[in-house]
């Protein structure tokens, strides 16, 4: 490919008609500009998706990281995954408590262990040993982005996919889960093949009602439609989301292929997202 | 289809040349006979895979359930998943401690919650509320099947796939994980699309070095090769395992399609398994 780059980021499926989302729009544009600059400077797709998702987590504007929702036990359990298309190396954490950046913990699992996924106490212990930044005070840190009475927005998640100038693609997804989720509930976000995926064909990050994405292995499904069905990115991405709809599920995904094609289908009422196209153009949309 | 049934079960990839595996062979034959009888009596594929995996867990002969290995923290954290092909409903538990049958916990997640997967403390709390059978004394109950110096056998896992006489297929997988695994490590077994999968095409249960199966979403890969690539079961199953080998991974899988075709490819030194063919024939093999 050479010198082509592209990026998509999302701040979760589901928007409310009554809100403007100006803060999210402004923030997503800022991140898209930052991602574009990183890609132009030659940063790897893996580093770019890590950094963009870290900033999405840190913003408190989405249901991930600082904006996460407490579960029914009142605890903040967070999930994240990251995958490198070039090597298909991957890392994930599920039901992680006590750390600022779940995507950094996922990246550390990928790079510092022979495992792919760590959950619960073990994930927490590992993150501690890696000296990742801890949440000092749970009550002070978290500012749940999901209003208690808005079920739709509470399915929010953040993610990023990117193609770098060396032709490598990568994906990362992070979530604070659904509001009032059962303690220990793991959705699609940290599940490779469901909410996050990258291989030689495509990098995908999903958002929405995670249980449906788990039951369809949606992120891998996009790749499989391309690899085995000869579908292009747009058809594959749209087909995977249509399958979610057939089951009665709502959500969306962002995807980039190795040529810099972008897809961002959703069947939910809106999806907060921003794109950096190969020609440098940036778009920010919520519906 | 009508009246056709078929079943495969496995007791994990990896066998040692120095051992006879007579107890495992005898036990797997017994379970194959039991599975055959259940299918002939009209039991659903979902019920059959649940019961066969429960018995595999309870036997102590494999690295799952009673035969699980302690992790580096000395704790027994178990994983399981179950999926119904007809509805694509699914349940899974990860890093569950304190319960006799992880597959029963996975089935309860599928049937009693609106979630698909529960991990860690939340999984434990949920299983307790369901009044599932607890491990009374950890030290008395577990009899690790993996010898401390045998790395290969320590990748053991159990699983079952079945086609029932109504044409429904289902899959279940359960594991005690790799010996000396990092606390909280989750392999492919409880991950839908990686170590367990069932849909309208095929039901799959994997075993082996789980990290490779996670990085390939192997179980879903088998289905995708059939759904999008037009491959038959044998080709799809063999291709998915070949991909694991290309990455340097070892393992195998069992799979049944909606016509009663069976596949049991592996690239590991052996895989403990038994089959019930549509004509009623039973085979038991370890290499």
Coordinates of C-alpha atoms in Angstrom, one line a residue:
Chain A
X1 CA 0.0 0.0 0.0
X2 CA 2.5 2.6 1.2
X3 CA 1.7 6.0 2.7
X4 CA -2.1 5.3 2.8
X5 CA -3.6 5.7 6.2
X6 CA -7.1 5.7 7.7
X7 CA -8.8 5.7 11.0
X8 CA -12.2 5.3 12.6
X9 CA -13.1 5.8 16.2
X10 CA -16.4 5.4 18.1
X11 CA -17.9 6.5 21.3
X12 CA -20.6 4.0 21.4
X13 CA -23.9 3.1 19.8
X14 CA -27.0 4.9 20.9
X15 CA -27.8 8.6 21.0
X16 CA -30.7 10.5 22.4
X17 CA -32.7 12.9 20.3
X18 CA -32.9 15.3 23.1
X19 CA -29.2 15.9 23.4
X20 CA -26.7 17.8 21.2
X21 CA -23.6 15.8 21.8
X22 CA -21.5 18.9 21.1
X23 CA -18.9 17.9 23.7
X24 CA -18.6 14.5 22.2
X25 CA -18.4 15.8 18.7
X26 CA -15.7 18.3 19.7
X27 CA -13.7 15.6 21.5
X28 CA -14.0 13.1 18.7
X29 CA -12.8 15.7 16.2
X30 CA -9.8 16.4 18.4
X31 CA -9.0 12.7 18.6
X32 CA -9.4 12.2 14.9
X33 CA -7.0 15.1 14.3
X34 CA -4.6 13.6 16.8
X35 CA -4.9 10.1 15.2
X36 CA -4.2 11.6 11.8
X37 CA -1.1 13.4 13.0
X38 CA 0.2 10.2 14.7
X39 CA -0.4 8.2 11.5
X40 CA 1.2 10.9 9.3
X41 CA 4.2 10.8 11.6
X42 CA 4.6 7.1 11.0
X43 CA 3.2 5.7 14.3
X44 CA 2.0 2.1 14.1
X45 CA -1.7 1.3 13.9
X46 CA -1.3 -0.6 17.2
X47 CA 0.1 2.4 19.0
X48 CA -2.5 4.7 17.5
X49 CA -5.5 2.7 18.5
X50 CA -4.0 2.2 22.0
X51 CA -3.6 6.0 22.4
X52 CA -6.9 7.0 20.9
X53 CA -8.8 4.5 23.1
X54 CA -6.8 5.6 26.1
X55 CA -8.0 9.2 25.5
X56 CA -11.6 8.0 24.9
X57 CA -11.4 6.2 28.3
X58 CA -9.9 9.2 30.1
X59 CA -12.4 11.7 28.8
X60 CA -15.4 10.6 30.9
X61 CA -17.6 11.4 27.9
X62 CA -18.4 7.7 27.0
X63 CA -19.4 4.6 28.9
X64 CA -15.8 3.4 29.2
X65 CA -12.9 4.2 31.5
X66 CA -13.7 7.3 33.6
X67 CA -17.3 7.4 32.2
X68 CA -18.0 3.8 33.1
X69 CA -21.2 2.7 34.9
X70 CA -21.2 0.8 38.2
X71 CA -22.6 -2.7 38.1
X72 CA -25.4 -4.0 40.4
X73 CA -22.9 -4.5 43.2
X74 CA -21.8 -0.9 42.9
X75 CA -18.4 -1.8 41.5
X76 CA -16.7 -0.5 38.4
X77 CA -15.7 -3.5 36.3
X78 CA -14.1 -2.7 33.0
X79 CA -13.3 -4.6 29.9
X80 CA -11.0 -4.0 27.0
X81 CA -9.3 -5.8 24.1
X82 CA -6.6 -5.0 21.5
X83 CA -5.5 -6.9 18.4
X84 CA -2.7 -6.4 15.9
X85 CA -3.7 -7.4 12.4
X86 CA -0.2 -8.0 11.1
X87 CA 0.7 -10.7 13.8
X88 CA -2.8 -11.5 15.1
X89 CA -1.3 -11.0 18.5
X90 CA -3.9 -9.9 21.0
X91 CA -4.6 -9.0 24.6
X92 CA -7.7 -8.5 26.7
X93 CA -8.9 -7.9 30.2
X94 CA -12.4 -8.6 31.6
X95 CA -14.0 -7.4 34.8
X96 CA -10.9 -5.4 35.7
X97 CA -11.2 -3.1 38.7
X98 CA -9.1 -0.3 39.9
X99 CA -7.1 0.9 36.9
X100 CA -7.4 4.1 34.8
X101 CA -6.9 2.5 31.3
X102 CA -8.2 -0.9 30.6
X103 CA -6.8 -0.7 27.0
X104 CA -3.3 -0.3 28.5
X105 CA -3.9 -3.3 30.6
X106 CA -5.0 -5.3 27.5
X107 CA -1.9 -4.1 25.6
X108 CA 0.3 -5.3 28.6
X109 CA -1.4 -8.7 28.5
X110 CA -0.6 -8.9 24.8
X111 CA 3.1 -7.9 25.3
X112 CA 4.1 -9.1 28.7
X113 CA 2.4 -12.5 29.0
X114 CA 2.1 -15.7 27.0
X115 CA -1.7 -15.4 27.5
X116 CA -4.3 -13.4 25.6
X117 CA -6.9 -12.7 28.2
X118 CA -7.0 -12.1 32.0
X119 CA -10.1 -11.7 34.1
X120 CA -11.1 -10.5 37.5
X121 CA -8.6 -10.7 40.4
X122 CA -5.9 -12.0 38.2
X123 CA -6.3 -9.1 35.7
X124 CA -6.1 -6.7 38.7
X125 CA -3.0 -8.4 40.1
X126 CA -1.3 -8.4 36.7
X127 CA -2.1 -4.7 36.1
X128 CA -0.7 -3.9 39.5
X129 CA 2.6 -5.7 38.7
X130 CA 2.9 -3.8 35.5
X131 CA 2.6 -0.6 37.5
X132 CA -0.3 0.7 35.4
X133 CA -2.0 3.8 36.7
X134 CA -4.4 3.0 39.5
X135 CA -7.7 4.7 40.2
X136 CA -6.9 6.5 43.5
X137 CA -10.4 7.1 44.7
X138 CA -13.3 5.3 43.0
X139 CA -15.8 7.8 44.2
X140 CA -13.8 10.7 43.0
X141 CA -12.6 9.3 39.7
X142 CA -15.7 7.9 37.9
X143 CA -18.2 10.2 36.4
X144 CA -20.7 7.8 34.8
X145 CA -21.6 9.0 31.3
X146 CA -24.8 7.0 31.1
X147 CA -27.8 8.7 32.6
X148 CA -29.6 6.3 34.9
X149 CA -32.8 6.3 32.9
X150 CA -31.4 6.0 29.4
X151 CA -31.1 2.4 28.5
X152 CA -29.9 3.0 25.0
X153 CA -26.9 5.2 25.7
X154 CA -25.9 2.9 28.5
X155 CA -24.8 0.3 25.9
X156 CA -21.9 2.7 25.0
X157 CA -18.4 1.5 24.4
X158 CA -15.4 3.1 22.8
X159 CA -13.1 1.8 20.1
X160 CA -10.7 2.6 17.3
X161 CA -9.4 0.9 14.2
X162 CA -6.5 2.2 12.1
X163 CA -4.4 1.5 9.0
X164 CA -0.9 2.8 9.3
X165 CA 1.4 4.0 6.5
X166 CA 3.2 0.6 6.6
X167 CA 0.0 -1.2 5.7
X168 CA -0.6 -2.6 9.2
X169 CA -4.1 -2.6 10.7
X170 CA -5.2 -2.8 14.4
X171 CA -8.3 -2.6 16.5
X172 CA -9.0 -1.8 20.2
X173 CA -12.3 -1.7 22.1
X174 CA -13.0 -0.7 25.7
X175 CA -16.1 -0.5 27.8
X176 CA -17.6 0.2 31.2
X177 CA -20.4 -2.1 30.3
X178 CA -24.1 -1.7 30.5
X179 CA -25.7 0.2 33.4
X180 CA -26.8 -2.0 36.2
X181 CA -25.2 -5.0 34.6
X182 CA -24.9 -8.1 36.7
X183 CA -21.6 -8.3 38.6
X184 CA -19.1 -10.1 36.5
X185 CA -21.0 -9.6 33.2
X186 CA -18.7 -9.7 30.3
X187 CA -20.0 -8.3 27.0
X188 CA -18.5 -8.5 23.5
X189 CA -16.0 -5.7 24.0
X190 CA -13.1 -7.8 25.4
X191 CA -13.9 -10.9 23.4
X192 CA -11.7 -11.3 20.4
X193 CA -13.9 -12.2 17.4
X194 CA -17.0 -10.6 19.0
X195 CA -16.3 -7.0 19.9
X196 CA -12.7 -6.6 18.7
X197 CA -10.8 -8.2 15.8
X198 CA -7.9 -7.6 13.5
X199 CA -6.2 -9.9 10.9
X200 CA -4.8 -9.5 7.4
X201 CA -8.2 -8.5 6.0
X202 CA -9.8 -6.1 8.4
X203 CA -9.7 -4.5 11.8
X204 CA -13.1 -4.2 13.6
X205 CA -14.5 -2.6 16.8
X206 CA -18.1 -3.1 17.8
X207 CA -20.6 -1.4 20.1
X208 CA -24.1 -2.1 21.1
X209 CA -26.0 -4.8 22.9
X210 CA -23.0 -7.0 23.5
X211 CA -24.9 -10.3 24.0
X212 CA -26.0 -10.3 20.4
X213 CA -22.5 -9.6 19.2
X214 CA -21.2 -12.5 21.3
X215 CA -23.9 -14.8 19.8
X216 CA -22.8 -13.9 16.3
X217 CA -19.1 -13.5 16.8
X218 CA -19.6 -10.3 14.8
X219 CA -16.1 -8.9 14.5
X220 CA -14.8 -12.2 13.2
X221 CA -17.9 -12.5 11.0
X222 CA -16.9 -9.3 9.1
X223 CA -13.5 -10.8 8.4
X224 CA -14.9 -14.2 7.4
X225 CA -17.3 -12.7 4.9
X226 CA -14.3 -11.0 3.2
X227 CA -11.9 -14.0 3.5
X228 CA -14.2 -16.8 2.5
X229 CA -17.2 -15.1 0.9
X230 CA -15.2 -12.6 -1.3
X231 CA -17.3 -9.7 0.0
X232 CA -15.9 -6.2 0.1
X233 CA -15.6 -4.3 3.4
X234 CA -18.9 -2.4 3.0
X235 CA -21.0 -5.5 2.2
X236 CA -19.3 -7.6 4.9
X237 CA -19.7 -4.9 7.6
X238 CA -23.3 -4.2 6.6
X239 CA -24.1 -7.9 6.5
X240 CA -22.8 -8.5 10.0
X241 CA -24.9 -5.7 11.5
X242 CA -27.9 -6.9 9.6
X243 CA -27.5 -10.3 11.3
X244 CA -27.5 -8.6 14.7
X245 CA -30.8 -6.9 13.7
X246 CA -32.3 -10.2 12.6
X247 CA -31.8 -11.5 16.1
X248 CA -33.4 -8.4 17.5
X249 CA -30.2 -6.7 18.6
X250 CA -29.0 -3.1 18.2
X251 CA -25.6 -1.7 17.7
X252 CA -22.9 -0.9 15.2
X253 CA -19.3 -1.3 14.3
X254 CA -16.3 0.5 12.8
X255 CA -14.0 -1.3 10.4
X256 CA -10.9 -0.6 8.2
X257 CA -9.4 -2.9 5.6
X258 CA -5.8 -3.1 4.4
X259 CA -6.6 -0.8 1.5
X260 CA -7.9 2.0 3.7
X261 CA -11.6 1.4 3.0
X262 CA -13.8 2.4 6.0
X263 CA -17.2 1.1 7.1
X264 CA -19.3 2.3 10.0
X265 CA -22.7 0.6 9.8
X266 CA -25.2 0.6 12.7
X267 CA -28.8 -0.2 13.3
X268 CA -29.1 1.6 16.6
X269 CA -30.5 5.1 17.1
X270 CA -27.2 6.7 16.2
X271 CA -23.5 5.9 16.8
X272 CA -21.0 8.5 18.0
X273 CA -18.0 8.2 15.6
X274 CA -15.3 10.0 13.7
X275 CA -13.4 9.1 10.6
X276 CA -10.1 10.0 9.0
X277 CA -10.1 9.1 5.3
X278 CA -7.0 8.3 3.3
X279 CA -7.2 11.7 1.6
X280 CA -7.0 13.3 5.1
X281 CA -10.6 14.3 5.3
X282 CA -12.2 14.1 8.7
X283 CA -15.9 13.5 9.5
X284 CA -17.6 13.5 12.8
X285 CA -21.2 12.1 13.1
X286 CA -23.6 10.9 15.8
X287 CA -26.6 9.9 13.7
Chain B
X1 CA -33.2 -34.7 8.8
X2 CA -35.3 -36.7 11.2
X3 CA -34.1 -39.5 13.4
X4 CA -30.4 -38.9 12.5
X5 CA -28.2 -38.3 15.5
X6 CA -24.5 -38.0 16.1
X7 CA -22.1 -37.1 18.9
X8 CA -18.5 -36.4 19.6
X9 CA -16.8 -35.8 22.9
X10 CA -13.3 -35.0 23.8
X11 CA -11.1 -35.2 26.9
X12 CA -8.4 -32.9 25.6
X13 CA -5.6 -32.6 23.1
X14 CA -2.3 -34.1 24.0
X15 CA -1.4 -37.6 25.0
X16 CA 1.8 -39.1 26.3
X17 CA 3.4 -42.1 24.6
X18 CA 4.3 -43.6 27.9
X19 CA 0.7 -43.9 29.1
X20 CA -2.1 -46.4 28.1
X21 CA -5.1 -44.1 28.7
X22 CA -7.2 -47.2 29.5
X23 CA -9.2 -45.5 32.2
X24 CA -10.0 -42.6 29.9
X25 CA -10.8 -44.9 27.0
X26 CA -13.2 -46.9 29.2
X27 CA -14.8 -43.8 30.5
X28 CA -15.2 -42.1 27.1
X29 CA -16.8 -45.3 25.8
X30 CA -19.2 -45.3 28.7
X31 CA -20.1 -41.7 28.0
X32 CA -20.5 -42.3 24.3
X33 CA -22.9 -45.1 25.1
X34 CA -24.8 -42.8 27.5
X35 CA -24.9 -40.0 24.9
X36 CA -26.2 -42.4 22.3
X37 CA -29.0 -43.6 24.6
X38 CA -30.0 -40.1 25.5
X39 CA -30.1 -39.1 21.8
X40 CA -32.1 -42.2 20.9
X41 CA -34.6 -41.4 23.7
X42 CA -35.2 -38.0 22.1
X43 CA -33.2 -35.8 24.4
X44 CA -32.2 -32.4 23.0
X45 CA -28.6 -31.8 21.8
X46 CA -28.4 -29.1 24.4
X47 CA -29.3 -31.4 27.2
X48 CA -27.0 -34.1 26.0
X49 CA -23.9 -31.9 25.7
X50 CA -24.6 -30.5 29.1
X51 CA -24.8 -33.9 30.7
X52 CA -21.8 -35.4 28.9
X53 CA -19.6 -32.5 29.8
X54 CA -20.9 -32.6 33.4
X55 CA -19.8 -36.2 33.6
X56 CA -16.4 -35.4 32.0
X57 CA -16.0 -32.7 34.6
X58 CA -17.0 -35.0 37.5
X59 CA -14.7 -37.8 36.5
X60 CA -11.4 -36.2 37.5
X61 CA -9.8 -37.9 34.5
X62 CA -9.3 -34.7 32.4
X63 CA -8.1 -31.2 33.0
X64 CA -11.6 -29.9 33.8
X65 CA -13.9 -29.9 36.8
X66 CA -12.6 -32.3 39.4
X67 CA -9.4 -32.9 37.4
X68 CA -8.6 -29.2 37.0
X69 CA -5.1 -27.7 37.7
X70 CA -4.4 -25.0 40.2
X71 CA -3.2 -21.7 38.9
X72 CA -0.1 -19.9 40.0
X73 CA -2.0 -18.4 43.0
X74 CA -3.0 -22.0 44.0
X75 CA -6.6 -21.4 43.1
X76 CA -8.9 -23.5 41.0
X77 CA -10.4 -21.1 38.4
X78 CA -12.6 -22.9 35.9
X79 CA -14.1 -21.9 32.6
X80 CA -17.0 -23.3 30.5
X81 CA -19.3 -22.4 27.7
X82 CA -22.4 -23.8 26.0
X83 CA -24.2 -22.8 22.8
X84 CA -27.4 -23.9 21.2
X85 CA -27.2 -24.0 17.4
X86 CA -31.0 -23.7 16.8
X87 CA -31.3 -20.4 18.7
X88 CA -27.7 -19.3 19.0
X89 CA -28.4 -18.7 22.6
X90 CA -25.3 -19.2 24.7
X91 CA -23.9 -19.0 28.2
X92 CA -20.3 -18.9 29.6
X93 CA -18.4 -18.6 32.8
X94 CA -14.8 -17.6 33.2
X95 CA -12.5 -17.8 36.2
X96 CA -15.3 -19.4 38.3
X97 CA -14.2 -20.8 41.7
X98 CA -16.0 -23.0 44.1
X99 CA -18.5 -25.0 42.0
X100 CA -18.5 -28.6 40.9
X101 CA -19.9 -28.2 37.4
X102 CA -18.8 -25.1 35.4
X103 CA -20.9 -26.3 32.4
X104 CA -24.0 -26.2 34.6
X105 CA -23.1 -22.6 35.6
X106 CA -22.7 -21.7 31.9
X107 CA -26.1 -23.2 31.1
X108 CA -27.7 -21.2 34.0
X109 CA -26.1 -18.0 32.6
X110 CA -27.8 -18.9 29.3
X111 CA -31.2 -19.6 30.8
X112 CA -31.5 -17.4 33.8
X113 CA -29.9 -14.1 32.8
X114 CA -30.1 -11.7 29.9
X115 CA -26.3 -12.0 29.7
X116 CA -24.1 -14.4 27.9
X117 CA -20.9 -14.4 30.0
X118 CA -20.1 -13.9 33.7
X119 CA -16.6 -13.8 35.1
X120 CA -14.8 -14.0 38.5
X121 CA -16.6 -12.9 41.6
X122 CA -19.8 -12.2 39.7
X123 CA -19.9 -15.7 38.2
X124 CA -19.4 -17.1 41.7
X125 CA -22.1 -15.0 43.2
X126 CA -24.5 -16.0 40.4
X127 CA -23.8 -19.7 40.7
X128 CA -24.4 -19.5 44.4
X129 CA -27.8 -17.8 43.9
X130 CA -28.7 -20.6 41.4
X131 CA -27.9 -23.1 44.2
X132 CA -25.5 -25.0 42.0
X133 CA -23.5 -27.7 43.7
X134 CA -20.5 -26.2 45.6
X135 CA -17.1 -27.7 46.1
X136 CA -17.2 -28.3 49.8
X137 CA -13.5 -28.7 50.4
X138 CA -11.1 -27.6 47.7
X139 CA -8.2 -29.7 49.0
X140 CA -10.4 -32.9 49.1
X141 CA -12.3 -32.4 45.9
X142 CA -9.7 -31.6 43.2
X143 CA -7.5 -34.4 41.9
X144 CA -5.4 -32.6 39.2
X145 CA -5.3 -34.8 36.1
X146 CA -2.3 -33.0 34.7
X147 CA 1.1 -34.4 36.0
X148 CA 3.2 -31.4 37.0
X149 CA 6.0 -32.2 34.5
X150 CA 3.8 -32.9 31.4
X151 CA 3.3 -29.7 29.7
X152 CA 1.4 -31.2 26.7
X153 CA -1.3 -33.0 28.6
X154 CA -1.8 -29.9 30.8
X155 CA -3.6 -28.2 27.9
X156 CA -6.5 -30.6 28.4
X157 CA -10.0 -29.5 28.1
X158 CA -13.3 -31.4 27.7
X159 CA -16.1 -30.9 25.3
X160 CA -19.1 -32.4 23.5
X161 CA -21.0 -31.7 20.3
X162 CA -24.2 -33.4 19.3
X163 CA -27.0 -33.5 16.7
X164 CA -30.3 -34.6 18.1
X165 CA -33.1 -36.4 16.3
X166 CA -35.0 -33.2 15.8
X167 CA -32.0 -31.8 13.8
X168 CA -30.8 -29.5 16.4
X169 CA -27.1 -29.2 17.2
X170 CA -25.2 -27.9 20.3
X171 CA -21.7 -27.6 21.7
X172 CA -20.2 -27.3 25.2
X173 CA -16.6 -26.9 26.4
X174 CA -15.2 -26.9 29.9
X175 CA -11.7 -26.6 31.2
X176 CA -9.5 -26.3 34.3
X177 CA -7.0 -24.4 32.2
X178 CA -3.3 -24.9 31.7
X179 CA -1.2 -26.0 34.7
X180 CA 0.5 -23.0 36.5
X181 CA -1.5 -20.6 34.4
X182 CA -1.4 -17.0 35.5
X183 CA -4.2 -16.2 37.9
X184 CA -7.3 -15.0 35.9
X185 CA -6.0 -16.4 32.7
X186 CA -8.9 -17.1 30.3
X187 CA -8.3 -19.4 27.4
X188 CA -10.4 -20.2 24.4
X189 CA -12.8 -22.7 26.2
X190 CA -15.4 -20.1 27.5
X191 CA -15.0 -17.8 24.6
X192 CA -17.9 -18.2 22.1
X193 CA -16.4 -18.3 18.6
X194 CA -13.0 -19.5 19.9
X195 CA -13.3 -22.7 21.9
X196 CA -17.1 -23.2 21.6
X197 CA -19.6 -22.5 18.9
X198 CA -23.0 -23.6 17.5
X199 CA -25.2 -22.2 14.8
X200 CA -27.3 -23.5 12.0
X201 CA -24.3 -24.9 10.2
X202 CA -22.1 -26.6 12.8
X203 CA -21.4 -27.2 16.5
X204 CA -17.7 -27.0 17.5
X205 CA -15.6 -27.6 20.7
X206 CA -11.9 -27.0 20.7
X207 CA -9.0 -28.1 22.8
X208 CA -5.3 -27.3 22.8
X209 CA -3.2 -24.2 23.3
X210 CA -6.0 -21.8 23.9
X211 CA -4.2 -18.6 23.0
X212 CA -3.9 -19.7 19.4
X213 CA -7.6 -20.6 19.2
X214 CA -8.4 -17.1 20.6
X215 CA -6.2 -15.4 18.0
X216 CA -7.9 -17.3 15.2
X217 CA -11.5 -17.5 16.6
X218 CA -11.2 -21.1 15.5
X219 CA -14.7 -22.4 16.4
X220 CA -16.4 -19.6 14.5
X221 CA -13.8 -20.0 11.7
X222 CA -15.1 -23.6 11.0
X223 CA -18.7 -22.3 10.6
X224 CA -17.5 -19.3 8.5
X225 CA -15.7 -21.6 6.1
X226 CA -18.9 -23.5 5.6
X227 CA -21.3 -20.6 5.6
X228 CA -19.3 -18.2 3.3
X229 CA -16.8 -20.5 1.6
X230 CA -19.1 -23.4 0.8
X231 CA -16.7 -25.8 2.4
X232 CA -17.9 -29.2 3.7
X233 CA -17.4 -30.0 7.4
X234 CA -14.2 -32.0 7.0
X235 CA -12.5 -29.4 4.9
X236 CA -13.6 -26.5 7.2
X237 CA -12.5 -28.3 10.4
X238 CA -9.1 -29.4 8.9
X239 CA -8.5 -25.9 7.5
X240 CA -9.2 -24.2 10.9
X241 CA -6.7 -26.6 12.6
X242 CA -4.1 -26.1 9.8
X243 CA -4.3 -22.3 10.6
X244 CA -3.5 -23.0 14.2
X245 CA -0.5 -25.0 13.1
X246 CA 0.7 -22.2 10.8
X247 CA 0.9 -19.9 13.8
X248 CA 2.8 -22.6 15.7
X249 CA -0.1 -23.7 17.9
X250 CA -1.2 -27.2 18.8
X251 CA -4.6 -28.6 19.4
X252 CA -7.7 -30.1 17.9
X253 CA -11.4 -29.8 17.7
X254 CA -14.6 -31.9 17.4
X255 CA -17.4 -30.8 15.2
X256 CA -20.8 -32.0 14.0
X257 CA -22.9 -30.5 11.2
X258 CA -26.7 -30.5 10.8
X259 CA -26.5 -33.6 8.6
X260 CA -24.6 -35.7 11.2
X261 CA -21.2 -35.5 9.6
X262 CA -18.4 -35.6 12.2
X263 CA -14.9 -34.1 12.1
X264 CA -12.2 -34.5 14.7
X265 CA -8.9 -33.0 13.3
X266 CA -5.9 -32.3 15.5
X267 CA -2.3 -31.5 15.1
X268 CA -1.3 -32.3 18.7
X269 CA 0.3 -35.5 19.8
X270 CA -3.1 -37.2 20.2
X271 CA -6.5 -36.1 21.3
X272 CA -8.7 -38.1 23.6
X273 CA -12.1 -38.5 22.0
X274 CA -15.1 -40.7 21.3
X275 CA -17.7 -40.6 18.5
X276 CA -21.2 -41.8 18.0
X277 CA -21.9 -42.0 14.3
X278 CA -25.4 -41.8 12.8
X279 CA -25.4 -45.6 12.2
X280 CA -24.9 -46.1 15.9
X281 CA -21.3 -47.1 15.6
X282 CA -19.0 -45.9 18.5
X283 CA -15.3 -45.2 18.2
X284 CA -12.9 -44.3 21.0
X285 CA -9.4 -43.0 20.1
X286 CA -6.5 -41.2 21.8
X287 CA -4.0 -40.9 18.9

